[in-house]
Tab-separated table of C-alpha atoms in Angstrom:
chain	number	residue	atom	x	y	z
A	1	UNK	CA	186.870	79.474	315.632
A	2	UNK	CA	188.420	77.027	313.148
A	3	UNK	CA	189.738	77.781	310.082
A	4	UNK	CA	188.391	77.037	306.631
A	5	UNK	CA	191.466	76.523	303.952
A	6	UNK	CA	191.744	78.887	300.616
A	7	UNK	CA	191.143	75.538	298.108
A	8	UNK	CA	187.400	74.971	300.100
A	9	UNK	CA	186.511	78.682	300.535
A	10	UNK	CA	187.469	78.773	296.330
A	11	UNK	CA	185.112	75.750	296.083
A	12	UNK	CA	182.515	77.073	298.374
A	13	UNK	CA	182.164	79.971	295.940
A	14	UNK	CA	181.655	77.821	292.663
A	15	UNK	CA	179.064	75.359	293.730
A	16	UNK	CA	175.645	75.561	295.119
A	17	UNK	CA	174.630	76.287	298.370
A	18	UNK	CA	172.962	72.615	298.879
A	19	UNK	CA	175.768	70.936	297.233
A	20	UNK	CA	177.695	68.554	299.258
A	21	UNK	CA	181.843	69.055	299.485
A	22	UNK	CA	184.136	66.766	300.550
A	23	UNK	CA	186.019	67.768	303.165
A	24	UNK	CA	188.198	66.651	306.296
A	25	UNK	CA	187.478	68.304	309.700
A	26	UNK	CA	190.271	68.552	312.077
A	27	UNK	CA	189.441	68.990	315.909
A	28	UNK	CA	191.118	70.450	318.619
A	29	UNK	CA	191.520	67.930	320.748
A	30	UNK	CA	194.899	66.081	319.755
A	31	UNK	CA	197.289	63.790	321.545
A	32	UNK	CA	200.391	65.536	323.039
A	33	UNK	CA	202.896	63.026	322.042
A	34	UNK	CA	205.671	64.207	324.682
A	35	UNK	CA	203.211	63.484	326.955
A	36	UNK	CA	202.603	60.253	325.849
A	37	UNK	CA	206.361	59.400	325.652
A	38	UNK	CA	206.716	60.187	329.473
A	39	UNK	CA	203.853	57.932	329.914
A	40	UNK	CA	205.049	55.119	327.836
A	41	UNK	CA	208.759	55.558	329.879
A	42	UNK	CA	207.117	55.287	333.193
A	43	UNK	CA	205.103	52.144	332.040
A	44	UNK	CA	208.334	50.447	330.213
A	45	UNK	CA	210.467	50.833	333.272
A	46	UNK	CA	207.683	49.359	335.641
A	47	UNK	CA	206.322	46.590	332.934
A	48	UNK	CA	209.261	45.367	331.145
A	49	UNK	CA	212.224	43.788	333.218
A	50	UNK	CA	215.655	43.627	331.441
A	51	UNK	CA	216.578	40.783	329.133
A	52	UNK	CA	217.201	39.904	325.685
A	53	UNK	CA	213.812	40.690	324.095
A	54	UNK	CA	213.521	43.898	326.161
A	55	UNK	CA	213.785	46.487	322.856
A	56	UNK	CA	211.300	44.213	321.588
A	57	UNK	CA	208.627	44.404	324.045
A	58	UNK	CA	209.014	48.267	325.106
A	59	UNK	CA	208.547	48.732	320.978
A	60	UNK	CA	205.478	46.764	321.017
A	61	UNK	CA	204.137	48.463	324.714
A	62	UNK	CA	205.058	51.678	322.743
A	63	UNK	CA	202.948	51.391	319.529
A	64	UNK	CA	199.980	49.861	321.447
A	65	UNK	CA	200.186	52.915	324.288
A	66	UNK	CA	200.066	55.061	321.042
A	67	UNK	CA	196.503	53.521	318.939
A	68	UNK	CA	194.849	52.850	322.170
A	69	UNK	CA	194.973	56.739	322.890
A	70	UNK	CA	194.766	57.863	319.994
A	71	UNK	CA	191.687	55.908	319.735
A	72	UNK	CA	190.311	56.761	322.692
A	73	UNK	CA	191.150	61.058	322.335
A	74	UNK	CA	189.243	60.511	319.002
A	75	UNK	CA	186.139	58.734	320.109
A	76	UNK	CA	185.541	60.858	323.024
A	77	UNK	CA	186.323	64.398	321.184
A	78	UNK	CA	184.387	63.331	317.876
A	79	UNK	CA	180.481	62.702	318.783
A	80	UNK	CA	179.406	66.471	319.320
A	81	UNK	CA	180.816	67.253	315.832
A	82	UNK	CA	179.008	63.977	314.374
A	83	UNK	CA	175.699	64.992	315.718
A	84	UNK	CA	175.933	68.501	314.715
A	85	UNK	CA	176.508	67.360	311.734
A	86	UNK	CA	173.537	64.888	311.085
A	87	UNK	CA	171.430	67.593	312.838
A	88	UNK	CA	172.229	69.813	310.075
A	89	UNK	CA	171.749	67.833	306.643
A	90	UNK	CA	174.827	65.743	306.579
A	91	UNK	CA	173.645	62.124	305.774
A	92	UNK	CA	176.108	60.242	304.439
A	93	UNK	CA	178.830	58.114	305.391
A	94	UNK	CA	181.232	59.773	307.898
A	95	UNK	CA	185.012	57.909	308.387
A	96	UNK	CA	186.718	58.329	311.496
A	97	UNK	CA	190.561	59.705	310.477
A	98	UNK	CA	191.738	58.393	314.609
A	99	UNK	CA	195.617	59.092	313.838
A	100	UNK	CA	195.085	62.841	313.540
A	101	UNK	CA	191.798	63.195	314.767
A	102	UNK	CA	189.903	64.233	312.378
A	103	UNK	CA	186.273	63.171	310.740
A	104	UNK	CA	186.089	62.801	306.820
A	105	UNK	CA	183.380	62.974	304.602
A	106	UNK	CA	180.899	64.894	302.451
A	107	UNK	CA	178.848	67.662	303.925
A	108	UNK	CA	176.747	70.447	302.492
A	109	UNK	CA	178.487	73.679	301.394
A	110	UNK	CA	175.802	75.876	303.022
A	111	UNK	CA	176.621	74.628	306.679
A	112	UNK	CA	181.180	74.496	306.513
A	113	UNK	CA	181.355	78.052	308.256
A	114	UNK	CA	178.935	77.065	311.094
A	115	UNK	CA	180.746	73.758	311.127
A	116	UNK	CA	184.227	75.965	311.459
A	117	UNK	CA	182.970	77.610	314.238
A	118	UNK	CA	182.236	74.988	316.334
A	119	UNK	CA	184.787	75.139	319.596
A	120	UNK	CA	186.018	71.964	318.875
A	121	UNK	CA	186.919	72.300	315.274
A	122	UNK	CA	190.842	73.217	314.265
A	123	UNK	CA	190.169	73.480	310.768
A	124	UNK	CA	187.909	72.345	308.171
A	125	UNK	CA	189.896	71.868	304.649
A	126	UNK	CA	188.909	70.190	301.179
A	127	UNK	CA	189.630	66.618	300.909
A	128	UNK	CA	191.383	67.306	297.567
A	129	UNK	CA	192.345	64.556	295.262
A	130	UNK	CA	196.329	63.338	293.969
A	131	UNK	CA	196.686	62.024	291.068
A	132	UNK	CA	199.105	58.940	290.829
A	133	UNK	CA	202.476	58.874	289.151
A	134	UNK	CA	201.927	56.780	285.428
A	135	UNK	CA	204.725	54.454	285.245
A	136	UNK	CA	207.420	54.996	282.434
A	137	UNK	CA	209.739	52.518	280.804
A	138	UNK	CA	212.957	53.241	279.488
A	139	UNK	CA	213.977	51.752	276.508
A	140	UNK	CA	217.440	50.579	277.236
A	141	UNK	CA	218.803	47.030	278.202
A	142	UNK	CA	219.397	46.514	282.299
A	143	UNK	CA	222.951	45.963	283.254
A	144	UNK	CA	221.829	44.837	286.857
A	145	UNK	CA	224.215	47.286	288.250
A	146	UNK	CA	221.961	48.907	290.821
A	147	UNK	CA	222.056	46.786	293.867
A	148	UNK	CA	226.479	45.603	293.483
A	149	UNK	CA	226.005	49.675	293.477
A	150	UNK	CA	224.799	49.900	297.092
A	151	UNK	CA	226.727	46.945	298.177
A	152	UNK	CA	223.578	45.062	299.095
A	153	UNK	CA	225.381	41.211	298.105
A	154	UNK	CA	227.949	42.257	300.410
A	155	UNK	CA	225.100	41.637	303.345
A	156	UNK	CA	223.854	38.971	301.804
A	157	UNK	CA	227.478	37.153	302.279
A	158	UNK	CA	227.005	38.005	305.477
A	159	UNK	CA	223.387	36.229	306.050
A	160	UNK	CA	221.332	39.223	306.207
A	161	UNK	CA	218.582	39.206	303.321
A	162	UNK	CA	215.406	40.943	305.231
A	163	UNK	CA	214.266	38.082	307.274
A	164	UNK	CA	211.979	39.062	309.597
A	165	UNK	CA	211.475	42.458	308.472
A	166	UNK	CA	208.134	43.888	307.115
A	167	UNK	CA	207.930	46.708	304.511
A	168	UNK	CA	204.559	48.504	304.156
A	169	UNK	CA	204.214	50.513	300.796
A	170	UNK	CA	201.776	53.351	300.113
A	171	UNK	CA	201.529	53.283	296.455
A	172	UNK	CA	199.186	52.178	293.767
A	173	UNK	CA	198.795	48.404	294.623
A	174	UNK	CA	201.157	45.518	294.561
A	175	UNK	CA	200.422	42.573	291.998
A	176	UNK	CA	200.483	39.874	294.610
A	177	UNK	CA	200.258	36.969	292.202
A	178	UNK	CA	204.007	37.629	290.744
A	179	UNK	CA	206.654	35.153	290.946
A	180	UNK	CA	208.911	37.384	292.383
A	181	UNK	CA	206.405	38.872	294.833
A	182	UNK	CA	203.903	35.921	295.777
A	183	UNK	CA	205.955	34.427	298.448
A	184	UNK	CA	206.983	37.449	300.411
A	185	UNK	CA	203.382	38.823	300.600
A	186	UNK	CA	202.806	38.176	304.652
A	187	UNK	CA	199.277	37.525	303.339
A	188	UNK	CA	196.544	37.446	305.982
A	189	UNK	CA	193.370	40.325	306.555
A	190	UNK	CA	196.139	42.980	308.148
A	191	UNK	CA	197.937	42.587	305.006
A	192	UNK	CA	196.285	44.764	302.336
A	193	UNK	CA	194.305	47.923	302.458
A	194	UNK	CA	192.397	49.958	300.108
A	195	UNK	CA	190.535	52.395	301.186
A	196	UNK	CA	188.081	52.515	298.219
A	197	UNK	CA	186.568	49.435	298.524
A	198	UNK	CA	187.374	48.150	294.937
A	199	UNK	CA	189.712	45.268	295.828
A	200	UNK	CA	189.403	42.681	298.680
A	201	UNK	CA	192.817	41.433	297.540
A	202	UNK	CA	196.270	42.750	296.462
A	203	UNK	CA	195.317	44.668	292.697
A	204	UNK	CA	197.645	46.967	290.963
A	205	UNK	CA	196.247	50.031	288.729
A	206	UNK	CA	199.108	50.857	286.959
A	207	UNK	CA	201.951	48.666	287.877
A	208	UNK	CA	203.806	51.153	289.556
A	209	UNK	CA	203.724	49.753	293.063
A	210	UNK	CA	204.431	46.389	291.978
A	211	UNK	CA	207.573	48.108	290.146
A	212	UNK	CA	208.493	49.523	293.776
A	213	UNK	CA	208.531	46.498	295.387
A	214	UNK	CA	210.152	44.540	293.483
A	215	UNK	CA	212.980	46.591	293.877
A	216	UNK	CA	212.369	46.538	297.586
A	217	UNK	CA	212.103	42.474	298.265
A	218	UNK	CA	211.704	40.928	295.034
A	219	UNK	CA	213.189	37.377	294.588
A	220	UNK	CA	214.921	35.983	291.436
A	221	UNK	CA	212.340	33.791	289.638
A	222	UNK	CA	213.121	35.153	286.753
A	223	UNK	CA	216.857	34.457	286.256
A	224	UNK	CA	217.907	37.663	287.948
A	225	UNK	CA	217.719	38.642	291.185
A	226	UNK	CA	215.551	42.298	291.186
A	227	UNK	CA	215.126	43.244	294.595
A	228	UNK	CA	217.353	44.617	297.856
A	229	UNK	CA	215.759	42.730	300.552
A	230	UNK	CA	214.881	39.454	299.023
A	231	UNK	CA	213.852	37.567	302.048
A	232	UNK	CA	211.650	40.915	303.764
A	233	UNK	CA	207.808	40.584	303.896
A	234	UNK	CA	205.466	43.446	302.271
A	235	UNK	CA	201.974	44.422	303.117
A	236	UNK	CA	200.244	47.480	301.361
A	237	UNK	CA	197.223	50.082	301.492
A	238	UNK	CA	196.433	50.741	297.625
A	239	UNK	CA	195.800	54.873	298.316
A	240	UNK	CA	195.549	55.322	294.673
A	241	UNK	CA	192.234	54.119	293.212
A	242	UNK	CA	191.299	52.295	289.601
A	243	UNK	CA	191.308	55.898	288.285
A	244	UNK	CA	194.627	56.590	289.600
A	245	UNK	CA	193.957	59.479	292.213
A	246	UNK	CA	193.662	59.612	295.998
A	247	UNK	CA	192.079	61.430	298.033
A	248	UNK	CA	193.712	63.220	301.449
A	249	UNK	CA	191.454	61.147	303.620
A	250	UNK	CA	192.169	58.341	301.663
A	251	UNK	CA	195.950	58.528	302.226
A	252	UNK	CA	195.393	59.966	306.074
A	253	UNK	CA	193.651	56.178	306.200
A	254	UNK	CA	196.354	54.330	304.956
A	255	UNK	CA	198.643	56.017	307.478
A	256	UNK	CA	196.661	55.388	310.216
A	257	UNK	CA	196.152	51.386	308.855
A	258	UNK	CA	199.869	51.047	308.980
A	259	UNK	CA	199.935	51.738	312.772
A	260	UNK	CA	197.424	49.324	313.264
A	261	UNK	CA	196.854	46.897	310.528
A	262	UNK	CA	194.008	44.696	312.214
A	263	UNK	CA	192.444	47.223	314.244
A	264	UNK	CA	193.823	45.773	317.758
A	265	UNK	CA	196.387	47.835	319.244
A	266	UNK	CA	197.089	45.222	321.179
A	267	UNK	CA	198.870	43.004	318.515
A	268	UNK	CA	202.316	44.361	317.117
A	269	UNK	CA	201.555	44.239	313.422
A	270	UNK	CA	203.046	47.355	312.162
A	271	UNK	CA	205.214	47.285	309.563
A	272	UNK	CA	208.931	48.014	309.813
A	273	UNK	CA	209.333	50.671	307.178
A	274	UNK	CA	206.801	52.586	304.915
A	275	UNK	CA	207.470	53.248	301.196
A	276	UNK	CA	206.172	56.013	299.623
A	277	UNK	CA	206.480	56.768	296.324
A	278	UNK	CA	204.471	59.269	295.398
A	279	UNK	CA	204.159	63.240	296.063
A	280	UNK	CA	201.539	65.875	296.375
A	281	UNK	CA	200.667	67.354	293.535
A	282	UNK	CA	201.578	71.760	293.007
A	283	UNK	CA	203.755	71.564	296.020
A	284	UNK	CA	207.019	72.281	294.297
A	285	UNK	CA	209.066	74.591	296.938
A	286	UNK	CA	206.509	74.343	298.889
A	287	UNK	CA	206.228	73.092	302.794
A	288	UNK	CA	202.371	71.539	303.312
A	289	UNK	CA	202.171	70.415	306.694
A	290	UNK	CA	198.584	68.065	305.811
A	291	UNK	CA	200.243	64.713	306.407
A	292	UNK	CA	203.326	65.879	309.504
A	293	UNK	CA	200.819	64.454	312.285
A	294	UNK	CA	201.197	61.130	310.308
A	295	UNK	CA	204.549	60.981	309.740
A	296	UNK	CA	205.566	62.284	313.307
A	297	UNK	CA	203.175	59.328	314.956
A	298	UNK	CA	204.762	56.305	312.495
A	299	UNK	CA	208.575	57.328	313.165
A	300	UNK	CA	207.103	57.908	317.423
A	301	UNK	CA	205.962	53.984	316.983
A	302	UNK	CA	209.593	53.386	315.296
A	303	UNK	CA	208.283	53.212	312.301
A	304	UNK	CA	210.644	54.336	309.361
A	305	UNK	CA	208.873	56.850	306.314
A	306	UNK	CA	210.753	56.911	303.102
A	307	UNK	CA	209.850	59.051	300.554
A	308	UNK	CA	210.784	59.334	296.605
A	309	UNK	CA	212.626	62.863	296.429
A	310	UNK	CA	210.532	63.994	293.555
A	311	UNK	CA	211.309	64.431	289.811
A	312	UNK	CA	211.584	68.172	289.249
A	313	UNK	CA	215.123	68.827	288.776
A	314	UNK	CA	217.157	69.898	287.328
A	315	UNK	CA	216.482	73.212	288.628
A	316	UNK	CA	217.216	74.161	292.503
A	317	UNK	CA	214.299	74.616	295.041
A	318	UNK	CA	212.722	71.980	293.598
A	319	UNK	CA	211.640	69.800	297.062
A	320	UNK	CA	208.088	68.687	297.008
A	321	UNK	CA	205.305	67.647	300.375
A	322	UNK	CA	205.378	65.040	301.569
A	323	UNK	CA	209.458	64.524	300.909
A	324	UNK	CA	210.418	67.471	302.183
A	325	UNK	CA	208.401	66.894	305.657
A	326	UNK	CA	211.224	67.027	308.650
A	327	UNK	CA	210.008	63.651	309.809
A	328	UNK	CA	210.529	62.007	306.015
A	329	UNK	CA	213.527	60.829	305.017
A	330	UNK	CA	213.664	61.706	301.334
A	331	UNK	CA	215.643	60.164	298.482
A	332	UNK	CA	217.193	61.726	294.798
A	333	UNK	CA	218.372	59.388	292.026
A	334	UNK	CA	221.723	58.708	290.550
A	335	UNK	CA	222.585	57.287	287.795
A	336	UNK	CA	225.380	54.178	287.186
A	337	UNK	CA	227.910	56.708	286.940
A	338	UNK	CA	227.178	58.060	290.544
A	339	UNK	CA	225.604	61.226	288.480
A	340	UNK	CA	222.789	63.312	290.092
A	341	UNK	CA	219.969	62.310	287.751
A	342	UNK	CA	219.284	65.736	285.620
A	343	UNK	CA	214.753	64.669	286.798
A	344	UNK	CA	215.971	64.546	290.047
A	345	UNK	CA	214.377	67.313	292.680
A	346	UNK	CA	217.308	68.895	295.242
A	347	UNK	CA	217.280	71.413	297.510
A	348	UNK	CA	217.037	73.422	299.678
A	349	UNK	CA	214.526	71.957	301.553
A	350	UNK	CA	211.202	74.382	301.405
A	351	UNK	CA	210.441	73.005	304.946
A	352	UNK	CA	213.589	73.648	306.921
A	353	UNK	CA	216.038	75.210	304.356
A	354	UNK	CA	218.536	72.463	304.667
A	355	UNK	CA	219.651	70.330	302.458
A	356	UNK	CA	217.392	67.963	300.198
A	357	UNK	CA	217.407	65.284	299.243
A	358	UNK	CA	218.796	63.226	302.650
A	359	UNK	CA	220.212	60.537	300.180
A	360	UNK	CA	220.731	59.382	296.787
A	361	UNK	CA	219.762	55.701	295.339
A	362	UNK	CA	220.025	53.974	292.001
A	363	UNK	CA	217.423	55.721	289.940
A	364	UNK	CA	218.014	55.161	286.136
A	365	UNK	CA	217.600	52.086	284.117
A	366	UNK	CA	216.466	49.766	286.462
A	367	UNK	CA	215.443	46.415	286.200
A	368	UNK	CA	212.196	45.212	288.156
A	369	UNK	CA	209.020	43.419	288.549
A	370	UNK	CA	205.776	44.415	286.225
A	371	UNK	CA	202.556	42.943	286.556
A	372	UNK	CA	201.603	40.078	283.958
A	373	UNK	CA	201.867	39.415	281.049
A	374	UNK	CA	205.159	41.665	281.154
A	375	UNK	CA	206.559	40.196	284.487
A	376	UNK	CA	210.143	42.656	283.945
A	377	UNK	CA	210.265	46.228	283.047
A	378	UNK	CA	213.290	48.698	282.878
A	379	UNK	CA	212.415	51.996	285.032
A	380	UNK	CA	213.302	55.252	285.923
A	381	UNK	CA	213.108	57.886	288.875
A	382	UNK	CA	213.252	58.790	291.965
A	383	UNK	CA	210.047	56.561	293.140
A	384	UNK	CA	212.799	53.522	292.861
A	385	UNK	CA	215.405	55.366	294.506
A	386	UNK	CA	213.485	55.572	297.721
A	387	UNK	CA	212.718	51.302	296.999
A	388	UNK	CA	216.617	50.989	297.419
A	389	UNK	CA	216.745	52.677	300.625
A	390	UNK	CA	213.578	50.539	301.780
A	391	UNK	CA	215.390	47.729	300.662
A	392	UNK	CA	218.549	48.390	302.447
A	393	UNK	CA	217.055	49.603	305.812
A	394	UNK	CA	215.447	46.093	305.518
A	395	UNK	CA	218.646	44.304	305.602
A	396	UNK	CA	220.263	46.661	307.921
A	397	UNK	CA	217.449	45.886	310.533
């Protein structure tokens, strides 16, 4: 039988019977993914002849090998589970999670152990909400020292600014209208995401993705230039809504979206690198495995996942879920002296015991993009750090 996690079974015992819960269901059924990259070896070598755009096509044979399974595992394993379910008083809305395969939605409370028990349920958990980080500005004049810090004119000079290169963020939004952000949205229906429903454009909550980004790509429209990768492209899945809090199925959506951003696995257009700059929250020193199946199929598509280190220093063992996932690559602050930031989070790592974070970034004082009437703010923590890294894996690609 599947299991039922301790959050639902403590929320199964303080609301009625006949109330719904939110939950996601996890099935058995799941994609081996060694499997899949035999499969996708075999098919490369017999597909793709040798030339110069050979890396090119294998990585787009690769990621479309990888939704069209996926897919397909999901739809096949899913419709006894959905017709239990409508048999037995769950009416509404049901959303198909295909990356992990899993079925969210809300269900009644009376019917989630008879639900667990079915054979092909893994586990049946609460689809808890996050609650989004609330940007903070820091009162002190920019000295513009962040990017000369990580060297990032130096590739400029040598005529790599992000061309070509498309970074996906995760975050609360991006203000698509800025100066210094208009022209490198790639724009287009496989450009934005949000999962809610609230926005059929690019819309920011609380300014803190559009802070992010600008740090990633941003231009210099303003007199200064703001961001690492200046020439890069950005698309983003808004997982926090107006409210500022996301759900898990929310954010399992967003994952899944960046695999396949128009819903045809048979177009490459994945982003390059996901930004994330955001944790779970309670999950100091703590190793939750709820979003690993994501991470592990984005890096499988080659796919980079950054992640903001947390800020929960200065204290040891302070690592934090998603960051401290093996498959993340997560990212502390310094400040202009090279300093660990004292808010930073460090190590060890709760999920592997080594050390944490992987890398350091400018994190203090940091001048970036803010959605109007502002336009600039000063910032600070580790959410930017992991925008420098974004950045510079942008140029380096």
């Amino acid at each position: 039988a599947g299991t039922i996690d301790a959050e639902l079974q403590a929320t199964l015992q303080s609301v009625k019977a006949t109330d719904d819960v939110p939950v996601i269901i996890r099935l058995k059924d799941t994609v081996n993914i060694e499997g899949l990259r035999r499969d996708f070896l075999v098919a490369a070598d017999l597909r793709i002849p040798d030339g110069p755009d050979r890396d090119v096509q294998r990585r787009t044979l690769k990621r479309a090998m990888i939704v069209h399974r996926l897919k397909e595992r999901a739809l096949s394993s899913r419709g006894p589970v959905v017709q239990w379910l409508r048999q037995n008083g769950q009416s509404e809305d049901l959303t198909p999670l295909w990356s992990i395969n899993a079925i969210a939605g809300s269900v009644p409370a009376n019917i989630v152990d008879d639900l667990a028990a079915l054979p092909a349920v893994e586990s049946v958990v609460l689809d808890a909400v996050v609650q989004g980080a609330i940007p903070n500005a820091v009162p002190t004049a920019p000295t513009n020292w962040n990017l000369d810090a990580i060297s990032a004119p130096d590739i400029w000079t040598l005529g790599f600014t992000g061309q070509g290169v498309v970074v996906g963020s995760m975050d609360s939004g991006v203000d698509a209208t800025h100066p210094d952000l208009a022209t490198r949205y790639r724009s287009g229906a496989n450009s934005w995401f949000d999962p809610y429903g609230q926005h059929a454009e690019p819309f920011d909550t609380t300014g803190h993705g559009t802070q992010v980004m600008g740090l990633i790509v941003g231009g210099e429209d303003g007199g200064f230039q703001i961001g690492v990768a200046p020439d890069a492209q950005w698309i983003a899945a808004k997982i926090f809504d107006d409210a500022n809090e996301a759900s898990l199925s929310a954010i399992h959506q967003a994952f899944q979206w960046m695999l396949d951003p128009d819903d045809d696995p048979n177009t490459d257009d994945a982003p390059d690198i996901v930004n994330n700059s955001w944790v779970l929250a309670n999950t100091i020193n703590q190793c939750n495995a709820e979003f690993t199946g994501d991470i592990d199929l984005l890096r499988e598509a080659e796919i980079a996942v950054v992640f903001s280190a947390g800020n929960f220093g200065p204290d040891a063992n302070t690592s934090v879920t998603p960051a401290n996932d093996v498959g993340s690559l997560p990212v502390g602050s310094v400040d202009e002296q090279g300093n660990i930031s004292i808010f930073s989070s460090r190590g060890a790592n709760a999920c592997d015991g080594g050390i944490y974070p992987n890398l350091v970034a400018p994190g203090e004082s940091l001048l970036t993009a803010e959605p109007a009437p502002a336009l600039y703010n000063v910032v600070s923590g580790s959410s930017y750090s992991a925008a420098h890294v974004s950045g510079a894996m942008a140029l380096l690609k």
